[in-house]
Short mmCIF file of C-alpha atoms in Angstrom, two decimals:
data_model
loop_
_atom_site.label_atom_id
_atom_site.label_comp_id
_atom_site.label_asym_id
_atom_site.label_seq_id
_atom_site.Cartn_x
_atom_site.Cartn_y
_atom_site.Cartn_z
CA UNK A 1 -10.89 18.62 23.11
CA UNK A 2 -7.53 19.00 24.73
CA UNK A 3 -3.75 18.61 23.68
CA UNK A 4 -1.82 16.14 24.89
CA UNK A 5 1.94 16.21 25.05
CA UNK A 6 4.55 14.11 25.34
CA UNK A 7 5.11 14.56 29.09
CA UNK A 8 2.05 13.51 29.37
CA UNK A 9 0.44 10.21 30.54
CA UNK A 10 0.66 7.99 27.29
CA UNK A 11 -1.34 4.30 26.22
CA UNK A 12 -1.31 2.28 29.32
CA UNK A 13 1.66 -0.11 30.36
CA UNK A 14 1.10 -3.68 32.00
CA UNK A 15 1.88 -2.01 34.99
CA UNK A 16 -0.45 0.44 35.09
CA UNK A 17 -3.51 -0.47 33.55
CA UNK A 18 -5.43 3.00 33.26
CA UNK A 19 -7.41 3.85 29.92
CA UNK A 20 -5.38 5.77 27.50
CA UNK A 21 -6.79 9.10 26.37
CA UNK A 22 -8.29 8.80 22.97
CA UNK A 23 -7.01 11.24 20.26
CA UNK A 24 -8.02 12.42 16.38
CA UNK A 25 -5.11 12.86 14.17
CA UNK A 26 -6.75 14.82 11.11
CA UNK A 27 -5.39 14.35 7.48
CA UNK A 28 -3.36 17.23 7.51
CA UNK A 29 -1.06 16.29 10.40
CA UNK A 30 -0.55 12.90 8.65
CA UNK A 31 0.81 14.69 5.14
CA UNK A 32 2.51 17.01 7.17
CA UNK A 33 4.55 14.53 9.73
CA UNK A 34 4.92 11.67 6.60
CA UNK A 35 6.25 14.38 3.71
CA UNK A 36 9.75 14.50 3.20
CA UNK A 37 10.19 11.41 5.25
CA UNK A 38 10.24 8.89 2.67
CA UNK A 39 14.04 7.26 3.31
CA UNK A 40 12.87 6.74 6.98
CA UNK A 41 9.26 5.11 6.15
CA UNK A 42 10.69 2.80 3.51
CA UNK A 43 13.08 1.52 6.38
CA UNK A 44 10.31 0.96 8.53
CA UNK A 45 8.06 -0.40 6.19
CA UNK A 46 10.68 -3.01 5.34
CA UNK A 47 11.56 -3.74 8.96
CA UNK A 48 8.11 -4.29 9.49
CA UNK A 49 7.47 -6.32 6.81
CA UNK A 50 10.14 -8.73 7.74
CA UNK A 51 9.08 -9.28 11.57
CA UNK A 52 5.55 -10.27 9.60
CA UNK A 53 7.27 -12.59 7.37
CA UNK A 54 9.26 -13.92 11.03
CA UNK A 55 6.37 -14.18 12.64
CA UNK A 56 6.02 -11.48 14.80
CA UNK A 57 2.62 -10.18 13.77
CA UNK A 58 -1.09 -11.22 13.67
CA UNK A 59 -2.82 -10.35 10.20
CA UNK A 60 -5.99 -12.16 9.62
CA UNK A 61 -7.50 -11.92 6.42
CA UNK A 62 -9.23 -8.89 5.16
CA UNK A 63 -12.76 -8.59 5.16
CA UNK A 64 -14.80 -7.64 2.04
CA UNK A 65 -18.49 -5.53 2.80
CA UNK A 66 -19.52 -5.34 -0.84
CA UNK A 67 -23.27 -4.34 -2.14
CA UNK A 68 -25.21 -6.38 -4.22
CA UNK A 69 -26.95 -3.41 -6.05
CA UNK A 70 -23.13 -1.97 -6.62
CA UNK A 71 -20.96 -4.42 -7.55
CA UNK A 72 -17.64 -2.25 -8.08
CA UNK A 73 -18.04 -0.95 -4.46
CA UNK A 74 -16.60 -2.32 -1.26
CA UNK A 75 -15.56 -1.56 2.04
CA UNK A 76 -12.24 -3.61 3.55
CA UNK A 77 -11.93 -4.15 6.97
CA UNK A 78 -8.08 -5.04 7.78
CA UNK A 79 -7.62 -5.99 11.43
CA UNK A 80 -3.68 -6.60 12.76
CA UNK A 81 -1.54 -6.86 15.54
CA UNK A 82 2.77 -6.27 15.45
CA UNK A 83 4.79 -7.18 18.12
CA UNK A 84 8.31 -5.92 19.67
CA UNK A 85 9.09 -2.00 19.64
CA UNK A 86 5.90 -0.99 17.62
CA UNK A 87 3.81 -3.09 19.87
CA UNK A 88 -0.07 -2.19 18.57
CA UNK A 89 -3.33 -3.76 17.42
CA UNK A 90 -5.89 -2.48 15.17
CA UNK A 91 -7.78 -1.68 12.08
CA UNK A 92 -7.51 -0.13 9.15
CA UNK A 93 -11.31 0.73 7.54
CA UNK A 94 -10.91 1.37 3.95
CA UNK A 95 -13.43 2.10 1.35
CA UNK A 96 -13.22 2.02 -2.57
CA UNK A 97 -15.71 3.59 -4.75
CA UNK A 98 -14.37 4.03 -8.22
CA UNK A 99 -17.54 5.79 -9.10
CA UNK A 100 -15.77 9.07 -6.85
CA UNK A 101 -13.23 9.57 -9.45
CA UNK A 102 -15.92 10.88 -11.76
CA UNK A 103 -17.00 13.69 -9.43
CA UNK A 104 -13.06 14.68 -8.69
CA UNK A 105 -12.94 12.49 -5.45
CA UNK A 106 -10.18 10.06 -4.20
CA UNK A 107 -11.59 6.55 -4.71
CA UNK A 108 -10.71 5.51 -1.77
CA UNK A 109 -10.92 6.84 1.70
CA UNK A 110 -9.90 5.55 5.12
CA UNK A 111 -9.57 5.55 8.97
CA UNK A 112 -7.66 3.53 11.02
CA UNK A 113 -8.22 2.60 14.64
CA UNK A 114 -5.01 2.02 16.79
CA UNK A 115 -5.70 -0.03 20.19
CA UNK A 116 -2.96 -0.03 23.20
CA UNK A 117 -1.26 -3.78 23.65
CA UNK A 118 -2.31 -4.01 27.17
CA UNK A 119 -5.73 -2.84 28.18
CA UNK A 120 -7.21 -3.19 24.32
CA UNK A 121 -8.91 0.16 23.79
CA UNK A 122 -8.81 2.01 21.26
CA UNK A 123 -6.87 5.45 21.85
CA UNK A 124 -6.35 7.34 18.24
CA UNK A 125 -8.30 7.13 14.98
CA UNK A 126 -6.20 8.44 12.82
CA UNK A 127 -7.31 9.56 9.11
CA UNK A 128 -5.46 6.45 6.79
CA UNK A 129 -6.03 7.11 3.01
CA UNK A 130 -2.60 9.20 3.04
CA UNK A 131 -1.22 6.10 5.11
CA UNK A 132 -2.82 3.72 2.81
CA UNK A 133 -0.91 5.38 -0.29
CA UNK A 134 2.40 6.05 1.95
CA UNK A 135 2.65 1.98 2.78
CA UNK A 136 1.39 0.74 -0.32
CA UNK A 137 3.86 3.62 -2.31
CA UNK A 138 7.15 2.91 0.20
CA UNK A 139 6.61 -1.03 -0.41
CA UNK A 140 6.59 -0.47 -4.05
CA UNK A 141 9.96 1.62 -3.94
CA UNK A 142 11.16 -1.02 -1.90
CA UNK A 143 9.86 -3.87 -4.09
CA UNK A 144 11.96 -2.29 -7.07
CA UNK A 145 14.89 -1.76 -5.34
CA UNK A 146 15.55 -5.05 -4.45
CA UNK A 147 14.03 -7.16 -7.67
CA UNK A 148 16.09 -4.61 -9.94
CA UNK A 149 19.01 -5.67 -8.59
CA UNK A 150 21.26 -8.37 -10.23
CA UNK A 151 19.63 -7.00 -13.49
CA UNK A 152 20.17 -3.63 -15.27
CA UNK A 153 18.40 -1.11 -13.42
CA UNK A 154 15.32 0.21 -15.14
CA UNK A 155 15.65 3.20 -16.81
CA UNK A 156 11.48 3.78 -18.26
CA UNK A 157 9.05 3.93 -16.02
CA UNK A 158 6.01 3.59 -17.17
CA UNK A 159 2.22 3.83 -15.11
CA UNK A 160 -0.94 2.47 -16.20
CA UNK A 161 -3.12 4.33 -14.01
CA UNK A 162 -2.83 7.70 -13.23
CA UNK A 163 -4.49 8.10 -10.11
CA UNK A 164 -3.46 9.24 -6.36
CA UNK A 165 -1.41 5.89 -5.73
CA UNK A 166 0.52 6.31 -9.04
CA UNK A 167 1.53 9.92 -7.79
CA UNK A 168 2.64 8.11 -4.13
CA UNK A 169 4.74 5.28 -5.94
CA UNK A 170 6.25 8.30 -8.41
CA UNK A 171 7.45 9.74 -5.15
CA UNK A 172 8.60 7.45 -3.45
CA UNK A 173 10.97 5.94 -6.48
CA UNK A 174 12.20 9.86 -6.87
CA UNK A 175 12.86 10.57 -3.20
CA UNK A 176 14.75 7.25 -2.45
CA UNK A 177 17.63 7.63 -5.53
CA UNK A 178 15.54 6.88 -8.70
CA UNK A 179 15.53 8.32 -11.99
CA UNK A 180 14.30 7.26 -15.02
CA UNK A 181 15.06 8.78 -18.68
CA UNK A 182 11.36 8.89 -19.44
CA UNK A 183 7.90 8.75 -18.07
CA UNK A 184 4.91 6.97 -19.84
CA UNK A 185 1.55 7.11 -18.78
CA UNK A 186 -1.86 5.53 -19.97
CA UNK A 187 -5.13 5.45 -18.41
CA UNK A 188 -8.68 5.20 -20.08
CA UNK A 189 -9.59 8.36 -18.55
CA UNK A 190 -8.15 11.23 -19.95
CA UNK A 191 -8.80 13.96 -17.39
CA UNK A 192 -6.81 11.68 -15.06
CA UNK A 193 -3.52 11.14 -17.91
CA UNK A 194 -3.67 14.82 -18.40
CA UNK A 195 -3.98 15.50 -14.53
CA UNK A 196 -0.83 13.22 -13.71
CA UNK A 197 1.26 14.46 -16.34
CA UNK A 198 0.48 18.11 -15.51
CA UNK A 199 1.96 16.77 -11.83
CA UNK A 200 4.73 15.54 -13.45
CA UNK A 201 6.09 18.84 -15.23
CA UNK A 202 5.17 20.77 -11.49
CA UNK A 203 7.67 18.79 -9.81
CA UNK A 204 9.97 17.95 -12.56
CA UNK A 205 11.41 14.80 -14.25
CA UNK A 206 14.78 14.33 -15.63
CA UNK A 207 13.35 13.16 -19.08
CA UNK A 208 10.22 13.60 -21.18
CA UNK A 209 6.80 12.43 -20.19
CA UNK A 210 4.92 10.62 -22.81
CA UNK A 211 1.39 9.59 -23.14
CA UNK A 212 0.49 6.44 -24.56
CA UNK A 213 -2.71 5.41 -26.47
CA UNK A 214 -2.68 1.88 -25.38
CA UNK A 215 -1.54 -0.24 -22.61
CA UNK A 216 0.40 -2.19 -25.36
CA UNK A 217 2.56 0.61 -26.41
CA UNK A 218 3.47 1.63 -22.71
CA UNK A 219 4.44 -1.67 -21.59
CA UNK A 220 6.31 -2.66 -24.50
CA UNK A 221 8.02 1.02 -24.12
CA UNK A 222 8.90 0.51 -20.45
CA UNK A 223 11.25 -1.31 -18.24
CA UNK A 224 9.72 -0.60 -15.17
CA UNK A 225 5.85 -0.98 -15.50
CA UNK A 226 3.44 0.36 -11.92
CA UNK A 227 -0.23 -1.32 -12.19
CA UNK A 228 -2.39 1.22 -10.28
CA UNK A 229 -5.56 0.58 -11.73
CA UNK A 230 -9.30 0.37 -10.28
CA UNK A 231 -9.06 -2.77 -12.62
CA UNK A 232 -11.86 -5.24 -11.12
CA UNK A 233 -10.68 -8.20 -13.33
CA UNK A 234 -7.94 -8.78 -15.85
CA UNK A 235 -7.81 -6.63 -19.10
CA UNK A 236 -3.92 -7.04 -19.85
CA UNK A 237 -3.79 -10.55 -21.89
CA UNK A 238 -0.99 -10.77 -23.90
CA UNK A 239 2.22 -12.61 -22.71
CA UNK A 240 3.97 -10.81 -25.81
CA UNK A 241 3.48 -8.19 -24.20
CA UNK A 242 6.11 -8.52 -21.56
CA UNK A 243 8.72 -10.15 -23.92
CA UNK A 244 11.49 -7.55 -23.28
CA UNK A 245 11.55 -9.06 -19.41
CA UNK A 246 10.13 -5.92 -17.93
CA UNK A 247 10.01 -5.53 -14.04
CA UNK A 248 6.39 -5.04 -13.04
CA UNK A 249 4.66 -3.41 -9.72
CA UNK A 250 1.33 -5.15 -10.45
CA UNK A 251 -0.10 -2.86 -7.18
CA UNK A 252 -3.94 -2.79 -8.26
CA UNK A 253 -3.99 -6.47 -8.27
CA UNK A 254 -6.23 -7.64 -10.96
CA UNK A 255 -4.95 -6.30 -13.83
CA UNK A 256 -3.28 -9.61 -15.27
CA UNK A 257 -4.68 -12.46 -17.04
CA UNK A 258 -3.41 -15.50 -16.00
CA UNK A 259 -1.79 -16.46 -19.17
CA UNK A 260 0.73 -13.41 -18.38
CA UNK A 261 1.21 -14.32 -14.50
CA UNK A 262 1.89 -18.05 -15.83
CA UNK A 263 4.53 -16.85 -17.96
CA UNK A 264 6.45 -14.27 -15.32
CA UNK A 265 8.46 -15.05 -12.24
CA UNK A 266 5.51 -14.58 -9.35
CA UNK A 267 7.20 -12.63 -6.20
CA UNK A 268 4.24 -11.46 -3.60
CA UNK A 269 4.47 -10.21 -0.33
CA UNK A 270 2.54 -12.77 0.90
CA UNK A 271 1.08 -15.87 -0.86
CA UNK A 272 -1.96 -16.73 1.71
CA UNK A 273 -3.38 -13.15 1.40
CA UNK A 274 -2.15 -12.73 -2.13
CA UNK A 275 -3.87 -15.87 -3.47
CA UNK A 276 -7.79 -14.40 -2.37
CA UNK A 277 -10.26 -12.17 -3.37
CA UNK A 278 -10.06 -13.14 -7.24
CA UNK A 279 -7.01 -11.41 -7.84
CA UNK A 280 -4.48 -12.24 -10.62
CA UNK A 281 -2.59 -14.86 -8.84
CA UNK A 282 -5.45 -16.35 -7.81
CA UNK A 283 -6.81 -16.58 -10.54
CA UNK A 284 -3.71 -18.22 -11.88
CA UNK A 285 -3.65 -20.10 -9.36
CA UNK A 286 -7.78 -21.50 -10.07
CA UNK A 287 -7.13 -21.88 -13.50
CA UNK A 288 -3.68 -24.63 -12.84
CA UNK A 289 -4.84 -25.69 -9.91
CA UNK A 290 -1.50 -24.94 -7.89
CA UNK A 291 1.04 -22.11 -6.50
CA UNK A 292 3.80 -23.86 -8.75
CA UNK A 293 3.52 -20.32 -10.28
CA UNK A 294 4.66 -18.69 -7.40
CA UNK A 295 8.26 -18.41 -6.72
CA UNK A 296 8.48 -16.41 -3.86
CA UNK A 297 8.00 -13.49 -1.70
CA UNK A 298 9.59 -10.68 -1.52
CA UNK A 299 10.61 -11.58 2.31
CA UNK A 300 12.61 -14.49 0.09
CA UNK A 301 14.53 -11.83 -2.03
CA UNK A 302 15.37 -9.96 0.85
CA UNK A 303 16.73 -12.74 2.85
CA UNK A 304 18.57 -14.33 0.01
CA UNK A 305 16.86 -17.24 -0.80
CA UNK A 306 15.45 -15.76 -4.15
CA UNK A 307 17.01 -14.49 -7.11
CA UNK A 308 14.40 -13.01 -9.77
CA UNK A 309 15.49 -13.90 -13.22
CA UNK A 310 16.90 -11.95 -15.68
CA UNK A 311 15.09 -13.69 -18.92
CA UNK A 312 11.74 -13.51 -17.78
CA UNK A 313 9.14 -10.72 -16.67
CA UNK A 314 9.39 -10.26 -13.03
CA UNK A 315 5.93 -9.41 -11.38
CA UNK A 316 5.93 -8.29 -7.81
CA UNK A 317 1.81 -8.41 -6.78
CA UNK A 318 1.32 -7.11 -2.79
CA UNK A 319 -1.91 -7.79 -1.69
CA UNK A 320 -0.98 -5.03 1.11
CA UNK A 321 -0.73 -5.91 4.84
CA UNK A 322 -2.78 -4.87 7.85
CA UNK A 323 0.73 -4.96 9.23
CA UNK A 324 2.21 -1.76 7.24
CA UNK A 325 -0.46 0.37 7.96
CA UNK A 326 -0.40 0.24 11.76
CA UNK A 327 3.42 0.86 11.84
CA UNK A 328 2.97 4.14 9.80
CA UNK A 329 0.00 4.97 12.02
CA UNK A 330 1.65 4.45 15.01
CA UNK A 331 5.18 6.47 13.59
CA UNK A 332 2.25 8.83 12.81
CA UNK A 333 0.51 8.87 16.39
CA UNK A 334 4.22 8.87 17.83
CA UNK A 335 5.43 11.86 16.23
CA UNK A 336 2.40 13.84 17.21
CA UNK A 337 2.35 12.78 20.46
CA UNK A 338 6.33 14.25 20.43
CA UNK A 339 5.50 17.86 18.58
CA UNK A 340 2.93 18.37 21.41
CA UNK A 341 0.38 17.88 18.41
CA UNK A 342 -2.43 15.39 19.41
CA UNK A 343 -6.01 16.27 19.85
CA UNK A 344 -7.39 14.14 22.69
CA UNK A 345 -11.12 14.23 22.76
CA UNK A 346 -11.88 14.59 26.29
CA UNK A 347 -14.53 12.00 28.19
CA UNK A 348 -14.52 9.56 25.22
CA UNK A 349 -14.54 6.46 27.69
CA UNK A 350 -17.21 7.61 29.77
CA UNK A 351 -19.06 4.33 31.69
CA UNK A 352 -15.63 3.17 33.05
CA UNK A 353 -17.07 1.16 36.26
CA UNK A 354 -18.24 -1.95 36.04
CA UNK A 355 -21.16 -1.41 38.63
CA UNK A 356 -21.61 2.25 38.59
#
C-alpha cells in the first residue's frame, strides 16, 4: 500500500479518463477528520439535502437482504448519485444485527463504496458506521433547529434508546448551541441506560440526568423526545401520550403506532422513501389508505412553505438518504486526500486492457 497526496493524480476528469487509484480510509481517520467538525457537517448535510429535494441527486430505493431463519436481521444496500461540487456515485452497505448489542457490539456496521463521476470505478471504501451516525445525528440537529422554531424552544430532552446513535444526536444538539435543563433516558436494557448516562456525566450536561422506568413517564416529561430504538414495529400507542405538543425525532422509524402518527403533524425528509419498509408512516399510511397524514418535508420547512404547528405533536421521521452519506464520505475522502492521509492499495485494478 502506498500514500497518496494531494499533489497527486486524483479520480479521473472527463478529460482524462485514467483509473483512479483506489484507497482504504480506516475508522479511525473517519472519527478523527469528522470530530469537532459538527457546525461544518450540519451545513453540508443541509446543503445536500436540499439539492436532493431540487433534484440534483439520484437515490433509488434501498434494498433490504433479510434472512428467513433471522427475522430481526438485515443488510441495506443504499446506492446514490449527487451532482454539482460533490459530484459522486455510490453505496453505502449497512448491516443491522440487534442481536450484537448483547455481546457489547455496535448493531450496526458499515462500508461505503465511493465511485468517480466519469469513468465509474470505484476508488475508496471508506469504513461508514461513524458516517452513518454523523448524517443521521447532523440531520437530527438540523431537524430540531428548524421545527423548534416559531415555538418555544425545547428545554427537556429526552431519549428512548440509549444506544450509539442516541450518543451522535446528543452531540450534535450540544455542539451546534443546544442545551437543555435536563436529560431523560429509557431503554429496556439497562446496561445500555446505565452506559449512556455514565457518558453523560463524562462529558457533562448543564442539568440533571434522569432515568425513567417507562416510555410514558419520559415522553410526558420531555419537550424534545429522540426515537433511537432497534424497535422492529410500533410499541408507543398512546396519543395521550404526546398531549403536551412535544417535538419528536422519531429516527428509528418504527416506533409509532399509527394512532399517534394520525394525530401529530407528519414532517419527513422524504415521503417516497419514508412511506416503505413498514415503517410508522407507512403504516399510517396502510391503515387510512392515504398521505393526507403527511404534511410535509422538512425540505418544505426549510424553504418556507411549511409551518409546524404549535398545538399539536410535531414528528419529524427521516428514513435517511443514500444522498447524506456520500457527501460525508466524500468530505471524508477529501480531507484525507488534503492531510497527505490516504492509503491507496496499490494494483487494485489489475486486468485494465480489454484484449490483453
Amino acid at each position: 500500500m502506498t500514500t497518496l497526496r494531494a499533489t497527486e493524480p486524483e479520480p479521473a476528469s472527463s478529460a482524462d479518463a485514467q483509473v483512479p487509484p483506489f484507497a482504504v480510509i480506516s475508522g479511525r481517520q473517519v472519527d478523527r477528520i469528522l470530530r469537532g467538525r459538527e457546525h461544518r457537517i450540519v451545513g453540508l448535510i443541509e446543503d445536500t439535502y436540499r439539492a436532493h429535494c431540487a433534484g440534483e441527486s439520484v437515490n433509488p430505493p434501498s434494498y433490504f437482504l433479510r434472512f428467513p431463519d433471522r427475522p430481526s436481521d438485515r443488510i441495506i444496500a443504499l446506492p446514490a448519485s449527487i451532482d454539482g461540487a460533490i459530484g459522486v456515485s455510490g453505496l453505502k452497505w449497512i448491516s443491522s444485527f440487534p442481536g450484537n448489542v448483547r455481546s457489547g457490539l455496535p448493531r450496526a456496521s458499515a462500508v461505503l463504496i465511493l465511485n468517480d463521476h466519469d469513468t465509474g470505478y470505484p476508488f475508496a471504501c471508506v469504513e461508514s458506521s461513524i458516517i452513518s451516525a454523523t448524517r443521521t445525528a447532523a440531520l437530527a440537529a438540523s431537524a430540531a433547529d428548524w421545527l423548534s422554531r416559531g415555538r418555544a424552544r425545547p428545554a427537556r430532552l429526552g431519549f428512548v434508546g440509549a444506544g450509539l446513535i442516541a450518543r451522535y444526536i446528543h452531540t450534535y444538539l450540544t455542539r451546534t448551541g443546544w442545551s437543555f435543563d435536563e436529560i431523560g433516558l429509557h431503554d429496556v436494557s439497562a446496561d445500555s441506560t446505565a452506559g449512556f448516562r455514565g457518558y453523560l456525566e463524562r462529558v457533562g450536561t448543564a442539568g440533571p440526568v434522569r432515568v425513567h422506568d417507562s416510555a410514558d413517564e419520559l415522553i410526558r416529561s420531555s419537550d424534545l423526545v429522540v426515537f433511537a430504538t432497534v424497535a422492529g414495529r410500533p410499541h408507543i400507542t398512546e396519543p395521550a401520550w404526546f398531549a403536551h405538543n412535544p417535538l419528536v425525532l422519531h429516527v428509528s422509524l418504527r416506533d409509532l403506532a399509527p394512532e399517534v402518527v394520525l394525530s401529530a403533524c407528519n414532517v419527513l425528509d422524504d415521503v417516497d422513501h419514508c412511506l416503505t419498509a413498514n415503517t410508522s408512516p407507512h403504516l399510517a399510511e396502510q391503515r387510512v389508505g392515504h398521505r393526507g397524514f403527511v404534511h410535509g418535508t422538512l425540505d418544505d420547512v426549510m424553504g418556507g412553505r411549511l409551518t409546524p404547528p404549535r398545538d399539536r405533536p410535531v414528528v419529524f421521521s427521516p428514513f435517511g438518504l443514500g444522498v447524506l452519506d456520500l457527501a460525508v464520505g466524500k468530505f471524508v475522502y477529501d480531507e484525507a486526500l488534503r492531510a497527505g492521509d490516504l492509503t491507496v492499495v496499490d494494483g487494485f485494478f489489475h486486468e485494465l486492457r480489454r484484449y490483453g
